[in-house]
Short mmCIF file of N, CA and C in Angstrom, two decimals:
data_model
loop_
_atom_site.label_atom_id
_atom_site.label_comp_id
_atom_site.label_asym_id
_atom_site.label_seq_id
_atom_site.Cartn_x
_atom_site.Cartn_y
_atom_site.Cartn_z
N MET W 56 97.22 79.27 79.00
CA MET W 56 96.21 78.83 79.95
C MET W 56 95.76 77.43 79.52
N GLY W 57 95.68 76.53 80.49
CA GLY W 57 95.23 75.17 80.21
C GLY W 57 93.73 75.09 80.03
N SER W 58 93.28 73.95 79.56
CA SER W 58 91.85 73.75 79.30
C SER W 58 91.03 73.89 80.56
N ILE W 59 91.52 73.35 81.67
CA ILE W 59 90.75 73.40 82.92
C ILE W 59 90.63 74.84 83.43
N GLU W 60 91.73 75.61 83.29
CA GLU W 60 91.69 77.01 83.72
C GLU W 60 90.75 77.81 82.84
N ALA W 61 90.74 77.51 81.54
CA ALA W 61 89.84 78.20 80.61
C ALA W 61 88.38 77.88 80.94
N ALA W 62 88.10 76.64 81.29
CA ALA W 62 86.74 76.25 81.64
C ALA W 62 86.29 76.95 82.92
N VAL W 63 87.17 77.01 83.92
CA VAL W 63 86.83 77.70 85.18
C VAL W 63 86.61 79.19 84.90
N ALA W 64 87.45 79.78 84.05
CA ALA W 64 87.29 81.19 83.71
C ALA W 64 85.96 81.43 83.00
N ALA W 65 85.56 80.51 82.14
CA ALA W 65 84.27 80.64 81.44
C ALA W 65 83.11 80.60 82.42
N ILE W 66 83.19 79.73 83.41
CA ILE W 66 82.12 79.64 84.41
C ILE W 66 82.07 80.93 85.23
N GLU W 67 83.24 81.42 85.62
CA GLU W 67 83.28 82.64 86.44
C GLU W 67 82.87 83.88 85.66
N ALA W 68 82.97 83.82 84.32
CA ALA W 68 82.57 84.96 83.49
C ALA W 68 81.04 85.05 83.34
N LEU W 69 80.33 83.99 83.69
CA LEU W 69 78.87 84.01 83.59
C LEU W 69 78.30 85.01 84.60
N GLU W 70 77.13 85.53 84.29
CA GLU W 70 76.47 86.44 85.21
C GLU W 70 76.13 85.70 86.49
N PRO W 71 76.24 86.36 87.65
CA PRO W 71 75.90 85.70 88.92
C PRO W 71 74.46 85.21 88.90
N GLY W 72 74.26 83.99 89.33
CA GLY W 72 72.94 83.41 89.39
C GLY W 72 72.50 82.71 88.12
N LYS W 73 73.26 82.88 87.03
CA LYS W 73 72.89 82.23 85.78
C LYS W 73 73.21 80.75 85.88
N ALA W 74 72.25 79.91 85.48
CA ALA W 74 72.40 78.46 85.59
C ALA W 74 73.38 77.96 84.53
N PHE W 75 74.15 76.96 84.91
CA PHE W 75 75.07 76.31 83.98
C PHE W 75 75.22 74.86 84.40
N SER W 76 75.77 74.08 83.51
CA SER W 76 75.96 72.66 83.77
C SER W 76 77.45 72.36 83.68
N TYR W 77 78.00 71.76 84.74
CA TYR W 77 79.41 71.36 84.71
C TYR W 77 79.65 70.39 83.56
N THR W 78 78.70 69.52 83.30
CA THR W 78 78.85 68.53 82.24
C THR W 78 79.00 69.19 80.88
N SER W 79 78.15 70.16 80.58
CA SER W 79 78.23 70.82 79.27
C SER W 79 79.51 71.65 79.13
N VAL W 80 79.89 72.34 80.18
CA VAL W 80 81.14 73.13 80.13
C VAL W 80 82.33 72.19 79.97
N ALA W 81 82.32 71.07 80.70
CA ALA W 81 83.42 70.10 80.62
C ALA W 81 83.53 69.54 79.21
N LYS W 82 82.41 69.24 78.58
CA LYS W 82 82.43 68.71 77.20
C LYS W 82 82.96 69.77 76.23
N THR W 83 82.54 71.00 76.42
CA THR W 83 82.97 72.09 75.54
C THR W 83 84.49 72.25 75.57
N TYR W 84 85.08 72.16 76.76
CA TYR W 84 86.53 72.39 76.92
C TYR W 84 87.34 71.10 76.93
N GLY W 85 86.66 69.95 76.86
CA GLY W 85 87.36 68.67 76.81
C GLY W 85 88.08 68.31 78.09
N VAL W 86 87.43 68.58 79.22
CA VAL W 86 88.02 68.26 80.53
C VAL W 86 87.08 67.35 81.31
N GLU W 87 87.58 66.79 82.37
CA GLU W 87 86.75 65.93 83.23
C GLU W 87 85.79 66.79 84.04
N ARG W 88 84.53 66.35 84.12
CA ARG W 88 83.50 67.09 84.85
C ARG W 88 83.83 67.21 86.33
N VAL W 89 84.29 66.11 86.93
CA VAL W 89 84.57 66.11 88.38
C VAL W 89 85.72 67.06 88.69
N THR W 90 86.76 67.02 87.87
CA THR W 90 87.91 67.91 88.09
C THR W 90 87.46 69.36 87.95
N LEU W 91 86.66 69.65 86.94
CA LEU W 91 86.17 71.01 86.73
C LEU W 91 85.36 71.49 87.92
N SER W 92 84.44 70.67 88.41
CA SER W 92 83.60 71.11 89.53
C SER W 92 84.44 71.31 90.80
N ARG W 93 85.39 70.42 91.04
CA ARG W 93 86.25 70.57 92.23
C ARG W 93 87.12 71.81 92.14
N ARG W 94 87.66 72.07 90.95
CA ARG W 94 88.51 73.24 90.78
C ARG W 94 87.69 74.51 90.91
N HIS W 95 86.48 74.54 90.34
CA HIS W 95 85.62 75.72 90.42
C HIS W 95 85.18 75.99 91.86
N GLN W 96 84.89 74.94 92.60
CA GLN W 96 84.45 75.08 93.99
C GLN W 96 85.63 75.22 94.94
N GLN W 97 86.84 75.26 94.40
CA GLN W 97 88.09 75.42 95.15
C GLN W 97 88.31 74.32 96.18
N ILE W 98 87.85 73.13 95.83
CA ILE W 98 88.10 71.95 96.66
C ILE W 98 89.46 71.37 96.30
N GLN W 99 89.81 71.49 95.03
CA GLN W 99 91.05 70.93 94.50
C GLN W 99 91.82 72.03 93.79
N THR W 100 93.16 72.02 93.91
CA THR W 100 93.99 72.98 93.20
C THR W 100 94.89 72.25 92.23
N SER W 101 95.55 72.99 91.39
CA SER W 101 96.48 72.37 90.44
C SER W 101 97.72 71.88 91.20
N CYS W 102 98.45 70.96 90.60
CA CYS W 102 99.66 70.42 91.23
C CYS W 102 100.68 71.52 91.48
N ALA W 103 100.80 72.44 90.54
CA ALA W 103 101.77 73.54 90.69
C ALA W 103 101.39 74.43 91.87
N ALA W 104 100.11 74.76 91.99
CA ALA W 104 99.66 75.60 93.10
C ALA W 104 99.84 74.88 94.43
N LYS W 105 99.59 73.60 94.45
CA LYS W 105 99.75 72.82 95.67
C LYS W 105 101.21 72.81 96.10
N ALA W 106 102.11 72.66 95.16
CA ALA W 106 103.55 72.63 95.47
C ALA W 106 103.99 73.95 96.08
N VAL W 107 103.53 75.06 95.52
CA VAL W 107 103.90 76.37 96.05
C VAL W 107 103.33 76.57 97.45
N ASN W 108 102.10 76.13 97.67
CA ASN W 108 101.47 76.30 98.98
C ASN W 108 102.12 75.47 100.07
N GLN W 109 102.77 74.36 99.70
CA GLN W 109 103.39 73.50 100.69
C GLN W 109 104.81 73.93 101.05
N ARG W 110 105.36 74.89 100.36
CA ARG W 110 106.72 75.33 100.64
C ARG W 110 106.77 76.15 101.91
N LYS W 111 107.89 76.06 102.59
CA LYS W 111 108.07 76.83 103.82
C LYS W 111 108.19 78.32 103.52
N LEU W 112 108.89 78.65 102.41
CA LEU W 112 109.07 80.04 102.02
C LEU W 112 108.36 80.28 100.69
N SER W 113 107.87 81.48 100.50
CA SER W 113 107.27 81.83 99.21
C SER W 113 108.39 81.96 98.18
N PRO W 114 108.05 81.92 96.90
CA PRO W 114 109.09 82.09 95.87
C PRO W 114 109.86 83.41 96.02
N GLN W 115 109.18 84.48 96.42
CA GLN W 115 109.85 85.76 96.62
C GLN W 115 110.83 85.69 97.78
N GLN W 116 110.43 85.03 98.86
CA GLN W 116 111.32 84.89 100.00
C GLN W 116 112.55 84.05 99.65
N GLU W 117 112.33 83.00 98.85
CA GLU W 117 113.45 82.17 98.42
C GLU W 117 114.42 82.96 97.55
N GLU W 118 113.89 83.78 96.64
CA GLU W 118 114.76 84.61 95.80
C GLU W 118 115.56 85.59 96.64
N GLU W 119 114.94 86.16 97.64
CA GLU W 119 115.65 87.09 98.53
C GLU W 119 116.75 86.35 99.29
N LEU W 120 116.47 85.14 99.73
CA LEU W 120 117.48 84.34 100.42
C LEU W 120 118.64 84.01 99.48
N VAL W 121 118.34 83.69 98.22
CA VAL W 121 119.39 83.41 97.23
C VAL W 121 120.26 84.65 97.03
N ARG W 122 119.63 85.83 96.91
CA ARG W 122 120.40 87.07 96.75
C ARG W 122 121.30 87.32 97.96
N TYR W 123 120.79 87.06 99.14
CA TYR W 123 121.58 87.25 100.36
C TYR W 123 122.79 86.31 100.37
N ILE W 124 122.55 85.05 100.01
CA ILE W 124 123.63 84.06 99.97
C ILE W 124 124.68 84.45 98.94
N LYS W 125 124.23 84.90 97.75
CA LYS W 125 125.18 85.33 96.72
C LYS W 125 126.00 86.53 97.18
N GLY W 126 125.35 87.45 97.90
CA GLY W 126 126.06 88.61 98.44
C GLY W 126 127.13 88.19 99.43
N LEU W 127 126.81 87.26 100.31
CA LEU W 127 127.80 86.76 101.27
C LEU W 127 128.96 86.08 100.54
N THR W 128 128.64 85.31 99.52
CA THR W 128 129.66 84.59 98.76
C THR W 128 130.59 85.57 98.04
N ARG W 129 130.04 86.65 97.47
CA ARG W 129 130.88 87.66 96.81
C ARG W 129 131.84 88.31 97.79
N ARG W 130 131.43 88.43 99.03
CA ARG W 130 132.29 89.03 100.06
C ARG W 130 133.27 88.03 100.67
N GLY W 131 133.23 86.79 100.16
CA GLY W 131 134.16 85.78 100.67
C GLY W 131 133.67 85.07 101.92
N LEU W 132 132.37 85.12 102.19
CA LEU W 132 131.79 84.48 103.37
C LEU W 132 130.69 83.50 102.98
N PRO W 133 131.01 82.44 102.22
CA PRO W 133 129.94 81.52 101.83
C PRO W 133 129.30 80.88 103.05
N PRO W 134 127.96 80.90 103.12
CA PRO W 134 127.29 80.37 104.31
C PRO W 134 127.31 78.84 104.35
N THR W 135 127.32 78.32 105.55
CA THR W 135 127.22 76.87 105.76
C THR W 135 125.76 76.46 105.67
N ARG W 136 125.52 75.16 105.62
CA ARG W 136 124.14 74.65 105.59
C ARG W 136 123.39 75.09 106.85
N ARG W 137 124.06 75.10 107.97
CA ARG W 137 123.42 75.52 109.22
C ARG W 137 123.02 76.99 109.15
N MET W 138 123.89 77.83 108.57
CA MET W 138 123.57 79.25 108.43
C MET W 138 122.35 79.44 107.52
N ILE W 139 122.30 78.68 106.42
CA ILE W 139 121.15 78.77 105.51
C ILE W 139 119.88 78.37 106.25
N ARG W 140 119.97 77.29 107.03
CA ARG W 140 118.80 76.84 107.80
C ARG W 140 118.35 77.91 108.78
N ASN W 141 119.31 78.56 109.47
CA ASN W 141 118.96 79.61 110.42
C ASN W 141 118.34 80.82 109.73
N PHE W 142 118.91 81.23 108.57
CA PHE W 142 118.34 82.36 107.82
C PHE W 142 116.90 82.04 107.41
N ALA W 143 116.70 80.85 106.86
CA ALA W 143 115.36 80.46 106.39
C ALA W 143 114.38 80.36 107.55
N SER W 144 114.84 79.85 108.69
CA SER W 144 113.96 79.73 109.86
C SER W 144 113.49 81.10 110.33
N GLN W 145 114.40 82.08 110.29
CA GLN W 145 114.02 83.43 110.69
C GLN W 145 113.00 84.03 109.73
N VAL W 146 113.19 83.81 108.45
CA VAL W 146 112.26 84.35 107.45
C VAL W 146 110.90 83.67 107.57
N ALA W 147 110.92 82.34 107.70
CA ALA W 147 109.67 81.57 107.74
C ALA W 147 108.97 81.68 109.10
N LYS W 148 109.71 82.12 110.11
CA LYS W 148 109.18 82.16 111.48
C LYS W 148 108.71 80.77 111.90
N ASN W 149 109.47 79.79 111.45
CA ASN W 149 109.15 78.40 111.72
C ASN W 149 110.44 77.60 111.60
N SER W 150 110.50 76.46 112.24
CA SER W 150 111.68 75.61 112.19
C SER W 150 111.85 75.01 110.79
N ILE W 151 113.07 75.02 110.30
CA ILE W 151 113.41 74.47 108.99
C ILE W 151 114.32 73.26 109.20
N SER W 152 114.04 72.18 108.46
CA SER W 152 114.83 70.95 108.61
C SER W 152 116.06 70.96 107.70
N ASP W 153 116.98 70.04 107.98
CA ASP W 153 118.16 69.88 107.13
C ASP W 153 117.76 69.42 105.73
N SER W 154 116.74 68.59 105.64
CA SER W 154 116.30 68.12 104.32
C SER W 154 115.73 69.27 103.50
N TRP W 155 115.11 70.27 104.15
CA TRP W 155 114.63 71.44 103.43
C TRP W 155 115.81 72.17 102.80
N VAL W 156 116.90 72.30 103.55
CA VAL W 156 118.09 72.98 103.04
C VAL W 156 118.62 72.24 101.82
N THR W 157 118.64 70.91 101.88
CA THR W 157 119.11 70.11 100.73
C THR W 157 118.24 70.37 99.51
N ARG W 158 116.92 70.36 99.68
CA ARG W 158 116.01 70.62 98.56
C ARG W 158 116.16 72.04 98.04
N PHE W 159 116.37 72.99 98.94
CA PHE W 159 116.57 74.41 98.55
C PHE W 159 117.81 74.53 97.69
N ILE W 160 118.89 73.91 98.11
CA ILE W 160 120.15 73.97 97.36
C ILE W 160 119.96 73.35 95.98
N LYS W 161 119.26 72.23 95.89
CA LYS W 161 119.01 71.59 94.59
C LYS W 161 118.15 72.49 93.69
N ARG W 162 117.17 73.19 94.28
CA ARG W 162 116.32 74.08 93.49
C ARG W 162 117.08 75.27 92.95
N HIS W 163 118.06 75.74 93.72
CA HIS W 163 118.78 76.97 93.35
C HIS W 163 120.24 76.70 93.09
#
């Protein structure tokens, strides 16, 4: 767990209604006060969380798609880029671009 996550956890562990100071908690954990307050108030998320939230498919859906593609490949039917885009579009219930397929292939 990073320092910022530990600081947020410490704030959330306090009894409801108990007064605290973002400045003192930030000094204790060695983090920026503004970042701590934004993260605690859920105004700002971590870069990793932001990246996951911006993806068309969840990590679980992507893994399922990878398993499906590997199954097709084992049967001698490797899917084309268009087929991958169509599969992903059906799962996401949204249109998927060709550049998404390129990034998906690079990730997996």
